[in-house]
Each structure stands twice: as C-alpha cells, then as structure tokens.
Coordinates of C-alpha atoms in Angstrom, one line a residue:
M30 CA 0.0 0.0 0.0
S31 CA 1.4 3.4 -0.9
V32 CA 1.9 6.1 1.7
T33 CA -0.9 8.2 0.2
A34 CA -3.3 5.3 0.3
D35 CA -2.4 4.5 3.9
I36 CA -3.0 8.1 4.9
R37 CA -6.4 8.1 3.1
C38 CA -7.3 4.8 4.8
R39 CA -6.4 6.1 8.2
M40 CA -8.3 9.4 7.7
A41 CA -11.3 7.5 6.5
Q42 CA -11.2 5.4 9.7
Y43 CA -10.9 8.5 11.9
W44 CA -13.9 10.1 10.2
R45 CA -16.0 6.9 10.5
V46 CA -15.2 6.9 14.3
A47 CA -16.0 10.6 14.6
A48 CA -19.3 10.2 12.7
M49 CA -20.3 7.2 14.8
L50 CA -19.6 9.0 18.0
F51 CA -21.5 12.1 16.9
C52 CA -24.5 9.9 16.2
L53 CA -24.3 7.4 19.1
V54 CA -23.0 9.5 21.9
P55 CA -24.6 12.9 21.7
A56 CA -24.8 13.2 25.5
L57 CA -21.0 13.2 25.8
T58 CA -20.4 16.3 23.8
P59 CA -17.7 18.1 25.8
A60 CA -18.7 21.2 27.7
A61 CA -17.2 24.6 27.1
E62 CA -14.5 25.4 29.6
D63 CA -15.9 27.4 32.5
A64 CA -16.2 27.3 36.3
Q65 CA -18.3 24.1 35.9
T66 CA -15.4 22.1 34.4
L67 CA -14.6 19.1 36.4
L68 CA -12.6 16.9 34.0
T69 CA -10.2 17.6 31.2
I70 CA -8.9 15.0 28.8
R71 CA -5.5 15.7 27.2
Q72 CA -3.1 14.1 24.8
E73 CA 0.4 15.4 24.1
G74 CA -0.5 18.8 25.6
S75 CA -3.7 19.2 23.5
V76 CA -7.1 19.4 25.2
L77 CA -9.4 16.7 23.6
G78 CA -12.4 17.3 25.9
I79 CA -13.7 19.2 28.8
F80 CA -16.5 17.9 30.9
S81 CA -18.9 19.4 33.5
L82 CA -20.9 17.4 36.0
A83 CA -24.0 17.9 33.9
T84 CA -22.2 16.4 30.9
L85 CA -21.1 13.4 32.9
E86 CA -24.5 12.8 34.4
A87 CA -26.1 12.9 30.9
A88 CA -23.7 10.3 29.6
G89 CA -25.6 7.3 31.0
A90 CA -24.7 6.2 34.5
I91 CA -23.6 2.9 35.8
A92 CA -24.1 2.0 39.4
V93 CA -22.0 -0.5 41.4
T94 CA -21.9 -1.6 45.0
V95 CA -18.4 -2.1 46.3
E96 CA -16.5 -2.2 49.5
D97 CA -15.1 1.4 50.0
D98 CA -11.9 2.4 51.7
S99 CA -13.5 2.1 55.2
G100 CA -14.6 -1.5 54.5
Q101 CA -18.3 -0.5 54.2
L102 CA -20.4 -1.4 51.2
S103 CA -21.2 1.7 49.2
D104 CA -23.0 2.5 46.0
Y105 CA -21.0 4.5 43.5
T106 CA -22.5 5.9 40.3
G107 CA -20.4 7.1 37.3
V108 CA -19.4 6.8 33.7
P109 CA -17.2 4.2 32.2
I110 CA -13.9 5.8 31.3
W111 CA -14.0 4.1 27.9
K112 CA -17.1 6.1 27.1
L113 CA -15.3 9.3 27.8
L114 CA -12.3 8.3 25.7
E115 CA -14.5 7.3 22.8
S116 CA -16.4 10.6 23.0
V117 CA -13.2 12.6 22.3
G118 CA -12.2 10.3 19.4
V119 CA -10.0 7.6 21.0
A120 CA -10.6 4.4 19.0
L121 CA -11.0 1.3 21.2
G122 CA -12.2 -2.2 20.5
K123 CA -10.4 -4.3 17.9
S124 CA -8.1 -1.5 17.0
V125 CA -6.3 -1.8 20.3
R126 CA -3.7 -4.4 19.3
G127 CA 0.0 -4.4 18.3
E128 CA 1.6 -1.1 18.9
R129 CA -1.6 0.4 20.4
L130 CA -1.0 -1.9 23.4
A131 CA 1.7 0.6 24.4
E132 CA -0.8 3.4 24.9
F133 CA -1.9 4.4 28.4
V134 CA -4.1 6.7 30.4
I135 CA -2.8 8.7 33.4
V136 CA -5.4 9.7 35.9
R137 CA -4.5 13.0 37.7
A138 CA -5.9 14.2 41.0
A139 CA -6.1 17.7 42.5
D140 CA -3.3 16.9 45.0
G141 CA -0.8 15.8 42.4
Y142 CA -1.5 12.0 42.9
R143 CA -1.5 10.1 39.6
V144 CA -1.9 6.5 38.5
L145 CA -1.5 4.8 35.2
F146 CA -3.9 2.4 33.4
S147 CA -3.0 0.8 30.1
L148 CA -5.4 1.8 27.4
A149 CA -6.5 -1.9 27.1
E150 CA -7.5 -1.8 30.8
T151 CA -10.1 0.9 29.9
D152 CA -11.5 -1.1 27.0
P153 CA -14.6 -3.3 27.5
L154 CA -13.2 -5.9 25.0
F155 CA -10.3 -6.4 27.4
R156 CA -11.9 -6.0 30.8
E157 CA -15.1 -7.5 32.0
R158 CA -15.8 -4.8 34.6
S159 CA -15.5 -1.1 33.7
L160 CA -13.3 1.4 35.2
L161 CA -15.7 4.1 36.4
L162 CA -15.3 7.8 36.8
C163 CA -17.8 8.3 39.7
Y164 CA -19.6 11.4 40.7
R165 CA -22.1 10.0 43.3
K166 CA -21.8 7.8 46.4
N167 CA -24.8 6.3 48.2
G168 CA -27.2 8.5 46.3
G169 CA -25.5 11.9 46.9
P170 CA -22.5 13.8 45.7
L171 CA -19.1 12.3 46.6
P172 CA -17.8 13.5 50.0
A173 CA -15.3 16.4 49.7
K174 CA -12.3 14.2 50.5
E175 CA -13.2 11.8 47.6
G176 CA -14.8 14.1 44.9
P177 CA -16.2 15.7 43.0
L178 CA -14.9 12.8 40.8
R179 CA -13.3 9.5 41.7
V180 CA -12.0 6.5 39.8
V181 CA -13.4 3.2 41.0
A182 CA -11.7 0.0 39.7
V183 CA -14.4 -2.4 40.7
D184 CA -12.3 -5.6 40.3
E185 CA -9.2 -4.4 42.1
K186 CA -8.6 -5.7 45.6
R187 CA -6.4 -2.8 46.7
H188 CA -7.7 0.7 46.2
A189 CA -4.4 2.3 45.3
R190 CA -5.6 3.2 41.9
W191 CA -9.0 4.4 43.1
V192 CA -8.0 8.0 42.5
R193 CA -9.8 10.7 44.6
Q194 CA -10.5 14.2 43.4
V195 CA -9.8 13.4 39.7
T196 CA -9.2 16.5 37.5
A197 CA -7.7 15.1 34.3
L198 CA -7.1 12.0 32.1
E199 CA -4.0 12.2 30.0
L200 CA -3.3 9.9 27.1
G201 CA 0.1 8.8 26.2
R202 CA 2.2 6.1 24.6
V203 CA 5.3 4.2 25.6
D204 CA 7.9 4.7 22.8
E205 CA 11.0 2.6 22.6
P206 CA 14.2 4.4 21.8
R207 CA 15.3 3.5 18.2

C-alpha cells in the first residue's frame, strides 16, 4: 500500500469513528471550559475534551456496589472511562492491538496524585468490569475528600488506583528508543 493510500485509509477510519460518536454518543459532547469544568482529557499537551458534572451525568450512569476504603459497602455511580475516551475520538475495541497496546491513560488528582492504566484496561473488550469515573456515592455527591470525581476500579482488591479528586485524564504512549 502506498503512503498516500495508507494516509487516506487512516483518515477515513478516523472520520468513521467521529461520525459514529457524533450519532451514538450525543450526551457526551464536551462542555465549554468554565467554572463548571470538572474533568479535562488531554493528549500530548492538546485538550481533547472538557466535561462538567451535567455532561457526565447525561452520559448514561452505571451504578456499582463495592467495599469502599473504610470497609463499608457503598453504592457508586459514574461513567465508564472508555465512554469518555471514545467521546473525544479515541478508538477502542479491535483497533487496540499491536503497537496500540503501548498506549496508556494517566489519571491525575487535584493533590498531584496520579496513576496509570493501560489503554487496554479501559476497553470493555479487554476487561469485564468497567473502570468508572464516579460522581455519586450512596445517592448523593461524593464526599469532599473523595470528589467531586473519583475513579473506581471495581475488580481491584487494593484501592491504590481508586483516585480521589480526579481532575484530568492524560493519554500517552510508551515509545521505545530507536
């Protein structure tokens, strides 16, 4: 395949994904940046999306009951991270293979805490239970020490990657030196 044909093929693929997202996920249209901004998604310094609480709530909630940090059963409500990534144009599913398995998502918190998930860990084709970006606990807003946003990794025994006070998701890629 020539370089020009390869570029055309990739551009067509990106446009198909964008068109699908526009039609299928209208509730996840990023908000304009303002005082209501809770989450920013970035890649290589560029802002891909900005989300308010209203935008996240309109995205279609998932509720889970899990044991929280204190050992109590709690109900968390949130949006799967994969939905947020797809809403800003990140291709998931069968396209996550080969070199794409070196892509990752860093979750950043207000206090500087950060954790890493591989892109595959966010993808429902790789993981049975979703990583959730939660905005409610036990029917109300998250407590101040946890929120307004928190990552809940339902199937993890330790809560070290259950990031509190999430402010950003940053996409990256591990590149080997050549």
